């Protein structure tokens, strides 16, 4: 799958069922994959596919912040970026051109395209329609972005997608001047250094996870390289591969083939592969194997979950618990710009990624925290009033370490996940007493936290260094996810 086809807006009846009147929405966290992009590296130029694509009009109008040396004040510089490469005949520098032989609008590798900007803007509009217009969860206009938590990976396409989405969640005319300053405060976007990043599976800075990833990739190669499915792919597209053969670990890798197929399908006819690459059966085979290679580790290995995505999911739960405890700084909505491996890795770690299709561009997962408003009214005059700002934080502490009074703080709260506006259920929440009566998709916060605690690292960097130089052995018996 490539470009996401969003489902129609919820009907009034669907909305009533999804957001029952006895539950108040308290916190929403959105993980969003970036929009459509170019391939992360040039492939299949032997088919006539150009290496550089003309779908990035944003490079005509880039604005940078400049420090004035005379006044030490900040100003801006607007400039146009043109991409330089080598000529085919020699190493002489030459401007990268599209098939129309024009140097403007040229995208670099892995760059968010104009279409990606459009689809992420559309996502922001859909989020506004749901959470502002229909549910009234967020105000229609704001004088401060303090209720919104914005976070992204350091990858430019993720940052730009986040910016596009926020710009339609709250368009310029809804960002009003602050009564105190007369201007709208500049939104804060949180990023991390690559070495600290846990908003995607960070195999570049976690050697143990990289070794586990290679082991699961090798197992996928051993399972699929000599199969009728792979032979079918070879008959279709083998002649365009380096060495004339398709395999999980071929050149390019099968996942790289998928990357180029999905990127070309999303864009115009001048950047298309031969029709054999778009055979429906072939695409199904490629995505099925790709999902196994990249995400089966989350389904089978607690260590894989912990090192690959546990830090992020631990952050999500900690933010929910802080909201319950009144330590959340007033944040009601989180928007996190990330990647396909983030979304699928998180869902697979919770036992809730039950598909063989790849994550489409501009996909999102909504993690919603609800409060039972009947219980909230009953408890408001008791311990709840004395809860705020007191006691030891419990968000990152394992459930088994919590005292009875601390556990009571989580009662009456529920967590629900939606993937591309479709509800998904965590298997460990289906058990009696671990979900809202009558709806297994509403997991109690206590049960959800207990599930996540099992693969939340205590010291991610230290665990990433463990087992260095050792042979990696995959679990002999799968360690099921989501329980």
Coordinates of C-alpha atoms in Angstrom, one line a residue:
X1 CA 0.0 0.0 0.0
X2 CA 1.3 3.5 -0.8
X3 CA -0.9 6.6 -0.5
X4 CA -3.5 6.3 2.2
X5 CA -7.2 6.5 1.2
X6 CA -8.8 7.9 4.3
X7 CA -12.1 6.4 5.4
X8 CA -15.2 8.7 5.3
X9 CA -15.8 10.7 8.4
X10 CA -17.6 8.9 11.2
X11 CA -21.4 9.1 11.0
X12 CA -23.2 10.5 14.0
X13 CA -24.1 7.0 15.1
X14 CA -20.4 5.8 14.8
X15 CA -19.2 8.8 16.7
X16 CA -21.7 8.2 19.6
X17 CA -20.4 4.6 19.9
X18 CA -16.8 5.5 19.6
X19 CA -17.1 8.3 22.2
X20 CA -19.7 7.2 24.7
X21 CA -21.2 9.9 27.0
X22 CA -20.0 8.3 30.2
X23 CA -16.4 8.7 29.1
X24 CA -14.6 12.1 28.9
X25 CA -11.6 12.4 26.5
X26 CA -8.7 13.6 28.6
X27 CA -5.6 13.3 26.4
X28 CA -4.9 12.5 22.8
X29 CA -1.5 11.5 21.3
X30 CA -1.2 11.2 17.6
X31 CA 1.7 9.3 16.0
X32 CA 1.9 10.2 12.3
X33 CA 4.0 8.8 9.5
X34 CA 5.3 11.5 7.2
X35 CA 3.7 12.1 3.9
X36 CA 4.7 10.9 0.4
X37 CA 8.4 11.1 -0.4
X38 CA 11.0 10.2 -2.9
X39 CA 12.8 6.9 -2.5
X40 CA 15.6 7.0 0.1
X41 CA 18.1 6.0 -2.5
X42 CA 18.1 5.9 -6.4
X43 CA 17.3 2.5 -7.8
X44 CA 16.3 1.0 -11.1
X45 CA 17.7 3.6 -13.3
X46 CA 18.2 0.7 -15.8
X47 CA 14.4 0.8 -16.3
X48 CA 14.5 4.5 -17.2
X49 CA 13.4 5.7 -13.8
X50 CA 15.1 9.1 -13.2
X51 CA 17.1 9.4 -10.0
X52 CA 15.9 13.0 -9.3
X53 CA 12.2 13.8 -9.2
X54 CA 10.5 17.2 -9.9
X55 CA 7.9 17.2 -7.1
X56 CA 9.4 19.6 -4.6
X57 CA 8.3 23.2 -5.3
X58 CA 9.2 24.1 -1.7
X59 CA 12.9 24.2 -2.6
X60 CA 12.1 27.4 -4.6
X61 CA 11.3 29.2 -1.4
X62 CA 13.4 28.2 1.6
X63 CA 13.7 30.6 4.5
X64 CA 16.6 30.6 6.9
X65 CA 17.1 32.5 10.1
X66 CA 20.1 34.9 9.9
X67 CA 21.9 36.6 12.8
X68 CA 22.7 40.2 11.9
X69 CA 26.4 40.8 13.0
X70 CA 25.8 44.6 13.5
X71 CA 22.7 44.5 15.7
X72 CA 22.7 40.9 16.9
X73 CA 19.1 40.7 15.9
X74 CA 17.6 37.9 13.9
X75 CA 16.4 38.3 10.4
X76 CA 15.6 35.9 7.5
X77 CA 17.1 35.0 4.2
X78 CA 14.9 33.5 1.5
X79 CA 16.7 31.3 -1.1
X80 CA 16.2 28.7 -3.7
X81 CA 18.0 25.3 -3.5
X82 CA 19.3 23.6 -6.6
X83 CA 20.8 20.1 -6.4
X84 CA 24.2 19.3 -7.9
X85 CA 25.4 15.9 -9.0
X86 CA 28.0 14.3 -11.3
X87 CA 27.7 14.3 -15.0
X88 CA 27.3 10.8 -16.6
X89 CA 30.4 11.2 -18.7
X90 CA 32.8 12.3 -16.0
X91 CA 33.0 13.5 -12.4
X92 CA 32.4 17.1 -13.5
X93 CA 29.7 18.8 -11.4
X94 CA 26.3 19.4 -13.1
X95 CA 22.9 20.4 -11.9
X96 CA 20.4 17.6 -11.3
X97 CA 17.6 17.8 -13.9
X98 CA 14.2 16.2 -14.1
X99 CA 12.8 14.6 -17.3
X100 CA 11.7 18.1 -18.3
X101 CA 15.4 19.2 -18.1
X102 CA 14.6 21.9 -15.5
X103 CA 16.7 22.4 -12.4
X104 CA 14.0 23.8 -10.1
X105 CA 11.6 21.7 -8.0
X106 CA 14.1 18.9 -7.8
X107 CA 13.8 16.6 -4.8
X108 CA 16.7 15.0 -2.9
X109 CA 16.6 11.4 -1.7
X110 CA 13.9 10.7 0.9
X111 CA 12.4 14.2 0.6
X112 CA 8.8 15.1 1.4
X113 CA 7.1 15.9 -1.9
X114 CA 4.3 18.4 -2.8
X115 CA 1.9 15.5 -2.5
X116 CA 3.3 14.6 0.9
X117 CA 2.6 18.2 2.0
X118 CA -0.9 18.0 0.7
X119 CA -1.8 14.7 2.4
X120 CA -0.3 15.7 5.8
X121 CA -2.2 19.0 5.6
X122 CA -5.4 17.0 4.9
X123 CA -4.6 14.9 8.0
X124 CA -4.5 18.1 10.1
X125 CA -7.9 19.1 8.7
X126 CA -9.4 15.7 9.5
X127 CA -8.0 15.9 13.1
X128 CA -9.5 19.4 13.4
X129 CA -12.9 18.2 12.2
X130 CA -12.9 15.3 14.7
X131 CA -11.4 16.8 17.9
X132 CA -12.5 20.4 17.5
X133 CA -15.6 20.6 15.3
X134 CA -17.4 17.4 16.2
X135 CA -16.1 16.4 19.7
X136 CA -15.3 19.9 21.0
X137 CA -12.3 18.4 22.8
X138 CA -10.0 21.2 21.7
X139 CA -10.9 24.9 21.4
X140 CA -11.6 26.2 17.9
X141 CA -9.0 29.0 18.3
X142 CA -6.0 29.3 20.7
X143 CA -4.0 32.2 22.1
X144 CA -1.2 29.9 23.1
X145 CA 0.1 26.5 21.9
X146 CA 0.6 25.3 25.5
X147 CA -2.1 22.6 25.2
X148 CA -0.3 21.1 22.2
X149 CA 2.8 18.9 22.5
X150 CA 4.8 18.8 19.2
X151 CA 7.6 16.3 18.8
X152 CA 9.4 14.9 15.8
X153 CA 12.4 12.9 14.8
X154 CA 15.4 14.8 13.4
X155 CA 14.6 13.5 9.9
X156 CA 13.5 16.6 7.7
X157 CA 10.4 14.8 6.1
X158 CA 9.0 14.0 9.6
X159 CA 9.5 17.6 10.8
X160 CA 8.0 19.1 7.6
X161 CA 5.0 16.7 7.8
X162 CA 4.4 17.7 11.4
X163 CA 4.5 21.4 10.5
X164 CA 2.0 20.8 7.6
X165 CA -0.4 18.9 9.9
X166 CA -0.2 21.5 12.7
X167 CA -0.8 24.3 10.2
X168 CA -4.3 22.9 9.4
X169 CA -5.1 21.6 12.9
X170 CA -4.8 25.3 13.8
X171 CA -4.8 27.4 10.7
X172 CA -3.3 30.9 10.9
X173 CA -6.7 32.6 11.5
X174 CA -7.3 30.4 14.6
X175 CA -3.9 31.3 16.2
X176 CA -4.9 34.5 18.0
X177 CA -2.7 37.1 19.7
X178 CA -2.1 36.5 23.4
X179 CA -3.8 39.0 25.7
X180 CA -0.5 39.5 27.6
X181 CA 1.9 40.1 24.6
X182 CA -0.4 40.9 21.7
X183 CA 1.2 38.2 19.5
X184 CA 0.7 34.4 19.2
X185 CA 3.6 32.6 21.0
X186 CA 5.9 30.7 18.8
X187 CA 5.0 27.0 18.9
X188 CA 7.7 24.7 20.4
X189 CA 8.7 21.6 18.4
X190 CA 10.7 19.1 20.5
X191 CA 13.5 17.1 18.7
X192 CA 16.4 15.0 19.9
X193 CA 19.9 14.2 18.8
X194 CA 20.1 11.0 16.7
X195 CA 22.0 9.2 19.5
X196 CA 19.0 9.8 21.9
X197 CA 16.2 9.2 19.5
X198 CA 13.6 6.6 20.4
X199 CA 10.7 7.9 18.2
X200 CA 11.9 5.3 15.7
X201 CA 13.7 2.0 16.0
X202 CA 17.2 3.4 16.3
X203 CA 19.5 0.6 15.0
X204 CA 22.1 3.2 14.1
X205 CA 22.7 4.0 17.8
X206 CA 21.6 0.8 19.5
X207 CA 24.0 -2.0 18.5
X208 CA 22.1 -4.7 20.3
X209 CA 19.0 -3.9 18.4
X210 CA 20.9 -3.7 15.2
X211 CA 22.2 -7.2 15.8
X212 CA 18.7 -8.5 16.6
X213 CA 17.3 -6.8 13.4
X214 CA 19.9 -8.5 11.3
X215 CA 19.1 -11.9 12.8
X216 CA 15.4 -11.5 12.1
X217 CA 16.2 -10.3 8.6
X218 CA 18.4 -13.3 8.0
X219 CA 15.6 -15.6 9.2
X220 CA 13.2 -14.0 6.7
X221 CA 15.8 -14.5 3.9
X222 CA 16.2 -18.2 4.9
X223 CA 12.5 -18.7 4.9
X224 CA 11.6 -16.9 1.7
X225 CA 14.5 -16.8 -0.7
X226 CA 13.9 -20.2 -2.3
X227 CA 10.1 -20.3 -2.4
X228 CA 7.5 -20.3 -5.2
X229 CA 6.6 -16.7 -4.2
X230 CA 10.2 -15.5 -4.8
X231 CA 10.3 -17.4 -8.0
X232 CA 7.2 -15.5 -9.1
X233 CA 8.9 -12.2 -8.4
X234 CA 12.0 -13.3 -10.3
X235 CA 10.0 -14.1 -13.4
X236 CA 8.5 -10.6 -13.2
X237 CA 11.3 -8.3 -12.3
X238 CA 14.5 -10.3 -11.9
X239 CA 15.9 -9.0 -15.1
X240 CA 16.2 -5.5 -13.6
X241 CA 18.0 -6.6 -10.4
X242 CA 21.7 -6.5 -9.8
X243 CA 22.8 -10.1 -10.4
X244 CA 19.5 -10.9 -12.1
X245 CA 17.9 -12.2 -9.0
X246 CA 15.3 -11.0 -6.4
X247 CA 15.7 -12.0 -2.8
X248 CA 15.1 -10.7 0.7
X249 CA 18.8 -9.8 0.8
X250 CA 19.4 -9.1 -2.9
X251 CA 20.7 -5.8 -4.3
X252 CA 18.6 -3.9 -3.9
X253 CA 17.0 -5.6 -0.9
X254 CA 13.4 -6.7 -1.4
X255 CA 12.4 -3.9 1.1
X256 CA 14.2 -1.5 -1.2
X257 CA 12.2 -2.7 -4.2
X258 CA 9.1 -2.1 -2.1
X259 CA 10.3 1.4 -1.2
X260 CA 10.7 2.4 -4.9
X261 CA 7.4 0.8 -5.9
X262 CA 5.5 2.6 -3.2
X263 CA 7.1 5.9 -3.9
X264 CA 6.6 5.7 -7.7
X265 CA 3.0 4.6 -7.3
X266 CA 2.2 7.7 -5.2
X267 CA 3.5 10.1 -7.8
X268 CA 3.2 11.1 -11.5
X269 CA 3.7 9.1 -14.7
X270 CA 7.1 10.5 -15.5
X271 CA 8.5 8.6 -12.4
X272 CA 7.1 5.1 -13.0
X273 CA 8.6 1.7 -13.2
X274 CA 7.7 -0.9 -15.8
X275 CA 4.2 -2.3 -15.3
X276 CA 5.6 -5.7 -14.0
X277 CA 6.5 -4.0 -10.7
X278 CA 2.9 -3.1 -10.1
X279 CA 1.5 -6.6 -10.4
X280 CA -1.0 -7.0 -7.5
X281 CA 0.1 -10.5 -6.6
X282 CA 3.7 -9.4 -6.6
X283 CA 3.1 -6.4 -4.4
X284 CA 1.2 -8.5 -2.0
X285 CA 4.1 -11.0 -1.7
X286 CA 6.7 -8.1 -1.3
X287 CA 4.7 -6.4 1.4
X288 CA 4.0 -9.6 3.3
X289 CA 7.7 -10.6 3.4
X290 CA 8.6 -7.0 4.2
X291 CA 6.3 -6.9 7.2
X292 CA 7.7 -10.2 8.5
X293 CA 11.3 -9.0 8.0
X294 CA 10.9 -5.7 9.7
X295 CA 8.2 -6.3 12.4
X296 CA 8.0 -10.0 13.3
X297 CA 10.7 -9.3 15.9
X298 CA 8.2 -7.1 17.8
X299 CA 5.7 -9.9 17.8
X300 CA 8.1 -12.6 19.1
X301 CA 10.8 -11.0 21.2
X302 CA 10.4 -8.9 24.4
X303 CA 14.0 -7.7 24.0
X304 CA 13.3 -6.6 20.5
X305 CA 10.3 -4.7 21.7
X306 CA 12.2 -3.1 24.5
X307 CA 15.1 -1.9 22.5
X308 CA 13.2 -1.0 19.3
X309 CA 10.1 0.8 20.5
X310 CA 9.9 0.4 24.3
X311 CA 11.3 3.9 25.1
X312 CA 8.7 5.6 23.0
X313 CA 5.7 3.6 24.3
X314 CA 7.0 4.2 27.8
X315 CA 7.0 7.9 27.1
X316 CA 3.4 7.7 25.9
X317 CA 2.2 6.0 29.0
X318 CA 4.2 8.3 31.3
X319 CA 2.5 11.3 29.6
X320 CA -0.9 9.6 30.2
X321 CA -0.2 9.0 33.9
X322 CA 1.1 12.6 34.3
X323 CA -2.2 13.8 32.9
X324 CA -4.1 11.7 35.5
X325 CA -1.8 13.0 38.3
X326 CA -2.2 16.6 37.2
X327 CA 1.5 16.9 36.3
X328 CA 0.9 17.2 32.5
X329 CA 1.5 21.0 32.2
X330 CA -2.0 21.4 30.7
X331 CA -1.1 19.4 27.6
X332 CA -4.2 17.8 26.1
X333 CA -3.0 16.9 22.6
X334 CA 0.3 15.5 21.3
X335 CA 1.3 15.3 17.7
X336 CA 4.5 13.3 17.0
X337 CA 6.1 13.2 13.5
X338 CA 7.6 9.8 12.8
X339 CA 7.9 6.9 10.4
X340 CA 6.3 3.7 9.2
X341 CA 8.6 1.7 11.4
X342 CA 7.4 3.6 14.4
X343 CA 3.7 3.0 13.8
X344 CA 4.0 -0.7 12.9
X345 CA 6.7 -1.3 15.6
X346 CA 4.4 0.1 18.3
X347 CA 1.3 -1.7 17.1
X348 CA 3.1 -5.0 16.7
X349 CA 4.6 -4.6 20.2
X350 CA 1.1 -4.3 21.6
X351 CA -0.1 -7.3 19.5
X352 CA -2.3 -5.0 17.5
X353 CA -0.7 -5.0 14.0
X354 CA -2.6 -7.8 12.3
X355 CA -2.0 -7.0 8.7
X356 CA 0.4 -8.1 6.0
X357 CA 0.3 -4.8 4.3
X358 CA 2.9 -2.0 4.7
X359 CA 2.1 1.2 6.5
X360 CA 0.8 3.8 4.0
X361 CA 2.2 7.3 3.8
X362 CA 0.5 9.8 6.2
X363 CA -0.9 7.0 8.3
X364 CA -1.5 7.7 12.0
X365 CA -2.2 6.0 15.3
X366 CA -4.4 7.8 17.8
X367 CA -3.7 6.9 21.5
X368 CA -6.7 8.3 23.4
X369 CA -7.0 8.5 27.2
X370 CA -10.5 8.6 28.7
X371 CA -11.9 9.2 32.2
X372 CA -15.1 7.6 33.5
X373 CA -17.0 10.8 34.3
X374 CA -19.3 9.0 36.8
X375 CA -16.4 7.7 38.8
X376 CA -14.7 11.1 38.4
X377 CA -17.7 12.9 40.0
X378 CA -17.9 10.4 42.8
X379 CA -14.2 10.7 43.6
X380 CA -13.7 14.4 43.1
X381 CA -14.2 15.3 46.7
X382 CA -12.0 12.5 48.1
X383 CA -8.4 11.6 47.4
X384 CA -8.6 13.1 43.9
X385 CA -8.5 16.7 45.3
X386 CA -5.3 15.9 47.2
X387 CA -3.7 14.1 44.3
X388 CA -2.3 17.0 42.3
X389 CA 1.4 17.8 42.7
X390 CA 1.9 15.3 45.6
X391 CA 3.6 12.0 45.9
X392 CA 6.1 10.2 43.9
X393 CA 5.6 10.1 40.1
X394 CA 4.4 6.7 39.0
X395 CA 4.4 7.0 35.2
X396 CA 7.7 5.1 34.6
X397 CA 7.6 2.8 37.6
X398 CA 6.6 -0.8 36.9
X399 CA 3.1 -1.7 38.1
X400 CA 4.4 -4.3 40.6
X401 CA 6.2 -1.5 42.4
X402 CA 3.1 0.6 43.0
X403 CA 1.3 0.7 46.3
X404 CA -2.4 0.3 46.6
X405 CA -3.1 4.1 46.9
X406 CA -1.0 4.7 43.8
X407 CA -2.9 2.0 41.9
X408 CA -6.2 3.6 42.8
X409 CA -5.1 6.8 41.0
X410 CA -5.3 4.9 37.7
X411 CA -8.9 3.6 38.3
X412 CA -11.6 4.9 36.1
X413 CA -9.2 5.6 33.2
X414 CA -9.2 3.9 29.8
X415 CA -6.9 3.8 26.8
X416 CA -8.1 3.2 23.2
X417 CA -6.1 2.9 20.0
X418 CA -7.2 3.8 16.5
X419 CA -5.0 3.0 13.4
X420 CA -6.1 5.2 10.4
X421 CA -9.4 5.8 12.1
X422 CA -10.1 2.0 12.7
X423 CA -10.2 0.8 16.2
X424 CA -7.6 -1.8 17.2
X425 CA -7.6 -3.9 20.3
X426 CA -4.7 -5.0 22.5
X427 CA -5.1 -8.8 23.2
X428 CA -4.1 -8.5 26.8
X429 CA -7.0 -6.1 27.4
X430 CA -9.6 -8.6 26.4
X431 CA -9.4 -10.4 29.7
X432 CA -12.2 -9.8 32.3
X433 CA -11.6 -6.8 34.4
X434 CA -9.1 -5.3 32.1
X435 CA -11.4 -3.3 29.8
X436 CA -14.5 -1.2 29.9
X437 CA -17.6 -3.3 30.4
X438 CA -19.0 -4.2 27.0
X439 CA -16.1 -2.9 24.9
X440 CA -12.7 -4.7 24.8
X441 CA -11.1 -1.9 22.9
X442 CA -11.2 0.4 25.9
X443 CA -8.3 -1.0 27.9
X444 CA -8.0 0.1 31.6
X445 CA -5.1 2.4 32.0
X446 CA -3.7 0.0 34.7
X447 CA -3.8 -3.0 32.4
X448 CA -2.3 -1.0 29.5
X449 CA 0.5 0.3 31.7
X450 CA 1.2 -3.2 33.0
X451 CA 1.5 -4.5 29.4
X452 CA 3.8 -1.7 28.4
X453 CA 5.9 -1.9 31.6
X454 CA 7.1 -5.3 30.5
X455 CA 9.0 -3.8 27.5
X456 CA 9.9 -0.3 28.8
X457 CA 13.6 -0.1 29.2
X458 CA 15.1 1.2 32.4
X459 CA 18.3 2.3 30.8
X460 CA 18.0 2.1 27.0
X461 CA 21.6 3.2 26.2
X462 CA 23.1 0.7 28.6
X463 CA 20.9 -2.1 27.3
X464 CA 21.9 -1.2 23.8
X465 CA 25.5 -1.9 24.7
X466 CA 24.8 -5.3 26.2
X467 CA 25.8 -8.5 24.4
X468 CA 28.3 -6.6 22.2
X469 CA 30.2 -9.2 20.2
X470 CA 28.0 -12.1 21.2
X471 CA 26.1 -14.3 18.8
X472 CA 22.5 -13.3 18.7
X473 CA 20.0 -16.1 19.3
X474 CA 16.3 -15.5 18.6
X475 CA 13.8 -16.8 21.1
X476 CA 13.2 -20.5 20.8
X477 CA 9.6 -20.0 21.9
X478 CA 7.9 -16.8 20.8
X479 CA 7.3 -14.3 23.5
X480 CA 3.8 -13.0 22.6
X481 CA 3.2 -9.3 22.3
X482 CA 0.3 -7.4 23.9
X483 CA 0.0 -9.4 27.2

